Amino acid sequence: MMILLQTPLFWTALTIGAFLLGQQVYRLTGNLVLLPPILTGIGLVVVTLKLTDTPYTTYMEGGHYLHDMLQPLIVMLAVPLFLQLRALRQDALRIALAVTLGSATTVACAWWLTSWWIGDPMLSQTMLTKSITTPVAVAITGQLGGDPSLAAAFVILSGLLGVIMILPILTLMRIQRPETVGITLGVCAHAIGTSRALDLGEREAAYAITAMILTATLHAVVLPLLVSLF
Amino acid sequence: MTGLLILLAFLMAGTLVQHWTSAPIPPSIIGMLLLLVFLISQRKVPAALTSITQSLAPILPLFLIPVSVGVITHEQLVREHGLLLLLILAISLIPGTLVCGWIMSRGKRS
């Protein structure tokens, strides 16, 4: 039995199994947004590693087969972006402004608070990618002096918090328009926000997907340039 | 598989462009932008790309599990600053939501 723990593909299989189980849990809880399959998956893998006392590097010998697929998957984001851009062309200016200024505000706030309250440059730099959908955040955080694993954690937590907080804030602002809700969920809560938008309606989802990929693209191009200037 | 091959081809193109220009942008992002330009020039999505997107997009989070599990290598940091980081993430959502909400409610209603 124990020999399996040293077999890289065991960890690949375990990760896939944990994700599938996560999907089942998500379905059984009636698509509870706060319990996305990725969260259950991460939890199950972490528990297994702890119980078997397996170091992360051993796990990654199998995990990297899945991890390496992230790069072509980022390229793939061009497809939904193209389809949505074509559909939402008439609203382009407003979307561009909301995506640019909205994401800049939330990231600047997070970066500034982290520098002020914690003062660990690595954590502040990792905060810079908090509004970028996870695969892209993981891809660029290294260049910014951040850590990929923490970047993933920040993005996922932001998504969960966003799903809890964004709709009540918009309700307080007396905003219920599907376009606004979609854009805000996409900019501030990325993929998890987008799956919440899918529950709300097609229009919300279209705006959320657009906002998520536009924010990711913009930040992926601008942040490394900004950081290389300073 | 044709779809995956197209994605990998654009990724390789991105890698070459990144190498030649030494732009501080990851090859995958350049590849994505090149694919976007290609799609705009074609005005439609090739069937092979549509099918790979439909099969891979729903399981995209699976591929993020390995890197996310890496948080366990930062146990010390999480124990020390975890709650504060969570608070920062929560607070920073408020101005972002206000700005997005405000801008999106400007202008004429479509």
Short mmCIF file of C-alpha atoms in Angstrom, two decimals:
data_model
loop_
_atom_site.label_atom_id
_atom_site.label_comp_id
_atom_site.label_asym_id
_atom_site.label_seq_id
_atom_site.Cartn_x
_atom_site.Cartn_y
_atom_site.Cartn_z
CA MET A 1 0.00 0.00 0.00
CA MET A 2 2.62 2.54 1.12
CA ILE A 3 4.50 2.15 -2.15
CA LEU A 4 1.63 4.02 -3.83
CA LEU A 5 2.49 7.17 -1.85
CA GLN A 6 5.83 7.27 -3.67
CA THR A 7 4.20 6.82 -7.09
CA PRO A 8 3.72 10.22 -8.78
CA LEU A 9 0.63 9.15 -10.72
CA PHE A 10 -1.08 8.13 -7.46
CA TRP A 11 -1.15 11.82 -6.55
CA THR A 12 -2.46 12.75 -9.99
CA ALA A 13 -5.25 10.21 -9.57
CA LEU A 14 -6.00 11.36 -6.02
CA THR A 15 -6.30 14.98 -7.21
CA ILE A 16 -8.71 14.04 -9.98
CA GLY A 17 -10.72 11.88 -7.56
CA ALA A 18 -10.84 14.68 -4.98
CA PHE A 19 -12.11 17.13 -7.62
CA LEU A 20 -14.81 14.71 -8.85
CA LEU A 21 -15.92 14.17 -5.26
CA GLY A 22 -15.97 17.96 -4.86
CA GLN A 23 -18.26 18.20 -7.89
CA GLN A 24 -20.60 15.63 -6.30
CA VAL A 25 -20.65 17.55 -3.02
CA TYR A 26 -21.40 20.77 -4.94
CA ARG A 27 -24.32 19.11 -6.71
CA LEU A 28 -25.66 17.46 -3.54
CA THR A 29 -25.66 20.82 -1.71
CA GLY A 30 -27.73 22.33 -4.52
CA ASN A 31 -24.80 24.25 -6.08
CA LEU A 32 -23.83 25.96 -2.83
CA VAL A 33 -21.51 28.69 -4.13
CA LEU A 34 -19.51 28.74 -0.90
CA LEU A 35 -18.49 25.11 -1.44
CA PRO A 36 -17.02 25.07 -4.97
CA PRO A 37 -15.50 21.75 -6.14
CA ILE A 38 -11.99 23.27 -6.05
CA LEU A 39 -12.30 24.00 -2.31
CA THR A 40 -13.43 20.47 -1.42
CA GLY A 41 -10.72 19.12 -3.73
CA ILE A 42 -7.97 21.16 -2.07
CA GLY A 43 -9.25 20.16 1.37
CA LEU A 44 -9.23 16.45 0.58
CA VAL A 45 -5.71 16.54 -0.89
CA VAL A 46 -4.35 18.57 2.04
CA VAL A 47 -5.88 16.15 4.57
CA THR A 48 -4.41 13.16 2.70
CA LEU A 49 -0.95 14.76 2.63
CA LYS A 50 -1.14 15.50 6.36
CA LEU A 51 -2.37 12.00 7.29
CA THR A 52 0.33 10.28 5.22
CA ASP A 53 3.01 12.79 6.22
CA THR A 54 3.85 13.36 2.54
CA PRO A 55 5.90 16.46 1.66
CA TYR A 56 4.48 18.87 -0.94
CA THR A 57 7.42 18.23 -3.30
CA THR A 58 6.56 14.51 -3.43
CA TYR A 59 2.93 15.37 -4.14
CA MET A 60 3.97 17.76 -6.93
CA GLU A 61 5.84 14.99 -8.78
CA GLY A 62 2.34 13.80 -9.65
CA GLY A 63 0.53 17.12 -9.33
CA HIS A 64 2.62 18.83 -11.99
CA TYR A 65 1.01 16.77 -14.77
CA LEU A 66 -2.21 18.64 -14.05
CA HIS A 67 -0.45 21.91 -13.20
CA ASP A 68 1.36 22.04 -16.56
CA MET A 69 -2.00 22.13 -18.34
CA LEU A 70 -2.65 25.61 -16.94
CA GLN A 71 -0.66 27.29 -19.70
CA PRO A 72 -2.74 26.05 -22.67
CA LEU A 73 -5.85 26.68 -20.54
CA ILE A 74 -4.87 30.35 -20.21
CA VAL A 75 -4.55 30.55 -24.01
CA MET A 76 -8.04 29.04 -24.19
CA LEU A 77 -9.53 32.03 -22.30
CA ALA A 78 -9.36 33.93 -25.63
CA VAL A 79 -12.35 31.91 -26.87
CA PRO A 80 -14.99 33.01 -24.29
CA LEU A 81 -13.50 36.52 -24.31
CA PHE A 82 -13.93 36.77 -28.10
CA LEU A 83 -17.53 35.48 -27.96
CA GLN A 84 -18.51 37.88 -25.15
CA LEU A 85 -16.75 40.90 -26.64
CA ARG A 86 -18.71 40.43 -29.84
CA ALA A 87 -21.98 40.27 -27.89
CA LEU A 88 -21.28 43.21 -25.57
CA ARG A 89 -19.65 45.61 -28.05
CA GLN A 90 -22.30 48.31 -27.63
CA ASP A 91 -21.52 48.61 -23.91
CA ALA A 92 -17.73 48.66 -24.39
CA LEU A 93 -16.84 52.03 -22.88
CA ARG A 94 -18.70 51.50 -19.63
CA ILE A 95 -17.32 47.98 -19.26
CA ALA A 96 -13.75 49.17 -19.95
CA LEU A 97 -14.00 51.93 -17.35
CA ALA A 98 -15.59 49.72 -14.69
CA VAL A 99 -13.05 46.95 -15.23
CA THR A 100 -10.04 49.28 -15.19
CA LEU A 101 -11.00 51.56 -12.30
CA GLY A 102 -12.88 48.96 -10.26
CA SER A 103 -10.06 46.43 -10.31
CA ALA A 104 -7.39 49.11 -9.75
CA THR A 105 -9.26 50.35 -6.66
CA THR A 106 -9.66 46.97 -5.00
CA VAL A 107 -6.08 45.88 -5.74
CA ALA A 108 -4.55 49.18 -4.62
CA CYS A 109 -6.57 48.98 -1.39
CA ALA A 110 -5.44 45.40 -0.68
CA TRP A 111 -1.78 46.17 -1.50
CA TRP A 112 -1.75 49.29 0.65
CA LEU A 113 -3.42 47.60 3.66
CA THR A 114 -1.02 44.64 3.47
CA SER A 115 2.03 46.90 3.29
CA TRP A 116 0.71 48.99 6.16
CA TRP A 117 -0.57 46.27 8.52
CA ILE A 118 1.85 43.41 7.78
CA GLY A 119 4.81 44.94 5.96
CA ASP A 120 6.05 41.69 4.40
CA PRO A 121 6.94 42.63 0.78
CA MET A 122 6.29 39.07 -0.43
CA LEU A 123 2.70 39.18 0.89
CA SER A 124 2.09 42.68 -0.53
CA GLN A 125 3.33 41.61 -3.96
CA THR A 126 1.19 38.48 -3.80
CA MET A 127 -1.83 40.70 -3.05
CA LEU A 128 -1.31 42.43 -6.43
CA THR A 129 -2.80 39.44 -8.27
CA LYS A 130 -5.87 39.10 -6.02
CA SER A 131 -8.29 40.33 -8.70
CA ILE A 132 -6.98 38.03 -11.44
CA THR A 133 -8.60 34.71 -12.16
CA THR A 134 -6.51 31.97 -10.50
CA PRO A 135 -4.66 30.42 -13.50
CA VAL A 136 -3.43 33.83 -14.65
CA ALA A 137 -2.61 34.97 -11.11
CA VAL A 138 -0.46 31.87 -10.64
CA ALA A 139 1.29 32.55 -13.97
CA ILE A 140 2.33 36.13 -13.24
CA THR A 141 2.82 36.30 -9.47
CA GLY A 142 6.39 34.96 -9.70
CA GLN A 143 7.40 37.88 -11.90
CA LEU A 144 5.95 40.29 -9.33
CA GLY A 145 7.84 38.75 -6.41
CA GLY A 146 4.80 36.92 -5.07
CA ASP A 147 4.17 33.26 -4.29
CA PRO A 148 2.00 31.13 -6.63
CA SER A 149 0.36 29.02 -3.91
CA LEU A 150 -0.52 32.04 -1.76
CA ALA A 151 -1.70 33.89 -4.88
CA ALA A 152 -4.10 31.02 -5.62
CA ALA A 153 -5.33 31.06 -2.03
CA PHE A 154 -5.91 34.85 -2.06
CA VAL A 155 -7.84 34.67 -5.32
CA ILE A 156 -10.06 31.80 -4.15
CA LEU A 157 -10.73 33.49 -0.79
CA SER A 158 -11.49 36.80 -2.57
CA GLY A 159 -13.98 34.94 -4.73
CA LEU A 160 -15.72 33.39 -1.72
CA LEU A 161 -15.80 36.72 0.17
CA GLY A 162 -17.00 38.49 -2.97
CA VAL A 163 -19.92 36.12 -3.35
CA ILE A 164 -20.92 36.84 0.27
CA MET A 165 -20.36 40.62 0.24
CA ILE A 166 -20.94 42.05 -3.25
CA LEU A 167 -24.68 41.51 -3.64
CA PRO A 168 -25.56 43.03 -0.23
CA ILE A 169 -23.35 46.08 -0.96
CA LEU A 170 -24.99 46.59 -4.35
CA THR A 171 -28.42 46.22 -2.74
CA LEU A 172 -27.45 48.94 -0.23
CA MET A 173 -26.49 51.12 -3.23
CA ARG A 174 -29.97 50.28 -4.66
CA ILE A 175 -28.40 48.65 -7.69
CA GLN A 176 -29.97 45.51 -9.10
CA ARG A 177 -29.30 45.84 -12.81
CA PRO A 178 -27.94 42.56 -14.20
CA GLU A 179 -25.12 44.34 -16.09
CA THR A 180 -23.82 46.00 -12.92
CA VAL A 181 -24.12 42.87 -10.83
CA GLY A 182 -22.31 40.81 -13.48
CA ILE A 183 -19.43 43.24 -13.95
CA THR A 184 -18.88 43.66 -10.21
CA LEU A 185 -18.89 39.89 -9.59
CA GLY A 186 -16.46 39.37 -12.48
CA VAL A 187 -14.02 42.12 -11.46
CA CYS A 188 -13.99 41.42 -7.71
CA ALA A 189 -14.84 37.73 -7.39
CA HIS A 190 -13.56 36.22 -10.70
CA ALA A 191 -14.46 32.56 -11.32
CA ILE A 192 -16.43 31.96 -8.13
CA GLY A 193 -18.31 35.22 -8.73
CA THR A 194 -18.98 34.12 -12.28
CA SER A 195 -20.52 30.85 -11.14
CA ARG A 196 -22.75 32.87 -8.80
CA ALA A 197 -23.65 35.10 -11.78
CA LEU A 198 -24.61 31.98 -13.74
CA ASP A 199 -27.19 31.19 -11.04
CA LEU A 200 -28.60 34.73 -11.30
CA GLY A 201 -29.12 34.79 -15.06
CA GLU A 202 -27.65 34.81 -18.53
CA ARG A 203 -27.04 38.54 -18.72
CA GLU A 204 -25.28 38.62 -15.35
CA ALA A 205 -23.12 35.68 -16.46
CA ALA A 206 -22.16 37.24 -19.79
CA TYR A 207 -21.01 40.45 -18.07
CA ALA A 208 -19.23 38.53 -15.31
CA ILE A 209 -17.24 36.35 -17.75
CA THR A 210 -16.26 39.42 -19.78
CA ALA A 211 -15.21 41.33 -16.68
CA MET A 212 -13.24 38.40 -15.28
CA ILE A 213 -11.19 37.78 -18.43
CA LEU A 214 -10.70 41.49 -19.22
CA THR A 215 -9.47 42.17 -15.68
CA ALA A 216 -7.09 39.21 -15.88
CA THR A 217 -5.71 40.27 -19.27
CA LEU A 218 -5.29 43.90 -18.28
CA HIS A 219 -3.55 43.08 -15.00
CA ALA A 220 -1.35 40.42 -16.58
CA VAL A 221 0.00 42.99 -19.04
CA VAL A 222 0.11 46.07 -16.80
CA LEU A 223 1.28 44.71 -13.43
CA PRO A 224 4.60 43.19 -14.62
CA LEU A 225 5.36 46.40 -16.54
CA LEU A 226 4.55 48.56 -13.50
CA VAL A 227 6.59 46.40 -11.15
CA SER A 228 9.58 46.32 -13.57
CA LEU A 229 9.55 50.15 -13.60
CA PHE A 230 9.93 50.42 -9.82
CA MET B 1 -7.35 16.81 -30.07
CA THR B 2 -7.10 19.37 -32.90
CA GLY B 3 -8.31 22.02 -30.46
CA LEU B 4 -5.59 21.18 -27.93
CA LEU B 5 -3.00 21.29 -30.71
CA ILE B 6 -4.19 24.78 -31.71
CA LEU B 7 -3.90 25.95 -28.08
CA LEU B 8 -0.39 24.50 -27.79
CA ALA B 9 0.61 26.10 -31.11
CA PHE B 10 -0.49 29.54 -29.85
CA LEU B 11 1.30 28.88 -26.56
CA MET B 12 4.51 28.12 -28.50
CA ALA B 13 3.99 31.28 -30.58
CA GLY B 14 3.61 33.20 -27.30
CA THR B 15 6.81 31.64 -25.99
CA LEU B 16 8.74 32.73 -29.11
CA VAL B 17 7.34 36.28 -29.02
CA GLN B 18 8.19 36.51 -25.32
CA HIS B 19 11.71 35.27 -26.03
CA TRP B 20 12.32 37.71 -28.88
CA THR B 21 10.89 40.79 -27.18
CA SER B 22 11.84 39.79 -23.60
CA ALA B 23 8.53 41.39 -22.56
CA PRO B 24 7.84 40.89 -18.84
CA ILE B 25 4.57 39.10 -19.69
CA PRO B 26 4.11 35.31 -19.39
CA PRO B 27 4.12 33.38 -22.72
CA SER B 28 0.62 32.02 -22.00
CA ILE B 29 -0.84 35.55 -21.85
CA ILE B 30 0.89 36.52 -25.12
CA GLY B 31 -0.45 33.29 -26.62
CA MET B 32 -3.94 34.21 -25.46
CA LEU B 33 -3.70 37.68 -27.00
CA LEU B 34 -2.42 36.18 -30.28
CA LEU B 35 -5.34 33.73 -30.31
CA LEU B 36 -7.75 36.61 -29.63
CA VAL B 37 -6.33 38.57 -32.60
CA PHE B 38 -6.61 35.42 -34.73
CA LEU B 39 -10.26 34.91 -33.72
CA ILE B 40 -11.09 38.57 -34.43
CA SER B 41 -9.49 38.25 -37.88
CA GLN B 42 -11.49 35.05 -38.55
CA ARG B 43 -14.71 36.58 -37.13
CA LYS B 44 -15.67 33.13 -35.79
CA VAL B 45 -14.37 30.33 -33.57
CA PRO B 46 -13.14 27.20 -35.41
CA ALA B 47 -15.19 24.11 -34.47
CA ALA B 48 -12.15 22.35 -32.98
CA LEU B 49 -11.60 25.23 -30.54
CA THR B 50 -15.27 25.33 -29.56
CA SER B 51 -15.21 21.65 -28.70
CA ILE B 52 -12.00 21.78 -26.61
CA THR B 53 -13.34 24.83 -24.76
CA GLN B 54 -16.61 23.06 -23.99
CA SER B 55 -14.82 20.02 -22.61
CA LEU B 56 -12.04 21.76 -20.65
CA ALA B 57 -13.70 24.93 -19.30
CA PRO B 58 -15.98 23.12 -16.81
CA ILE B 59 -13.05 21.24 -15.27
CA LEU B 60 -10.56 24.14 -15.29
CA PRO B 61 -10.52 24.33 -11.45
CA LEU B 62 -9.14 20.77 -11.33
CA PHE B 63 -5.85 21.96 -12.82
CA LEU B 64 -5.55 24.60 -10.08
CA ILE B 65 -5.66 22.15 -7.19
CA PRO B 66 -1.93 21.22 -7.21
CA VAL B 67 -0.67 24.80 -6.92
CA SER B 68 -3.35 25.70 -4.34
CA VAL B 69 -2.38 22.73 -2.15
CA GLY B 70 1.03 24.45 -1.89
CA VAL B 71 -0.46 26.70 0.81
CA ILE B 72 0.55 23.94 3.25
CA THR B 73 4.17 24.99 2.73
CA HIS B 74 3.27 28.38 4.27
CA GLU B 75 1.71 27.13 7.50
CA GLN B 76 3.77 29.52 9.62
CA LEU B 77 2.67 32.57 7.59
CA VAL B 78 -0.96 31.49 7.58
CA ARG B 79 -0.99 30.98 11.33
CA GLU B 80 0.65 34.34 11.92
CA HIS B 81 -1.19 36.55 9.43
CA GLY B 82 -4.10 34.44 8.14
CA LEU B 83 -6.95 36.33 9.83
CA LEU B 84 -5.48 39.72 8.98
CA LEU B 85 -5.06 38.70 5.32
CA LEU B 86 -8.70 37.53 5.25
CA LEU B 87 -9.77 40.88 6.73
CA ILE B 88 -7.70 42.77 4.12
CA LEU B 89 -9.27 40.75 1.29
CA ALA B 90 -12.74 41.49 2.68
CA ILE B 91 -12.17 45.24 3.21
CA SER B 92 -10.58 45.71 -0.22
CA LEU B 93 -13.74 44.36 -1.89
CA ILE B 94 -15.80 47.30 -0.64
CA PRO B 95 -14.16 50.15 -2.64
CA GLY B 96 -13.94 47.89 -5.70
CA THR B 97 -17.66 47.11 -5.55
CA LEU B 98 -18.56 50.78 -5.00
CA VAL B 99 -16.49 51.91 -8.01
CA CYS B 100 -17.80 49.17 -10.32
CA GLY B 101 -21.38 49.72 -9.20
CA TRP B 102 -21.13 53.50 -9.60
CA ILE B 103 -19.55 53.43 -13.08
CA MET B 104 -21.93 50.79 -14.39
CA SER B 105 -24.96 52.85 -13.29
CA ARG B 106 -23.76 55.95 -15.21
CA GLY B 107 -24.81 56.68 -18.77
CA LYS B 108 -27.90 55.66 -20.67
CA ARG B 109 -29.70 52.44 -19.88
CA SER B 110 -29.40 49.80 -22.53
#
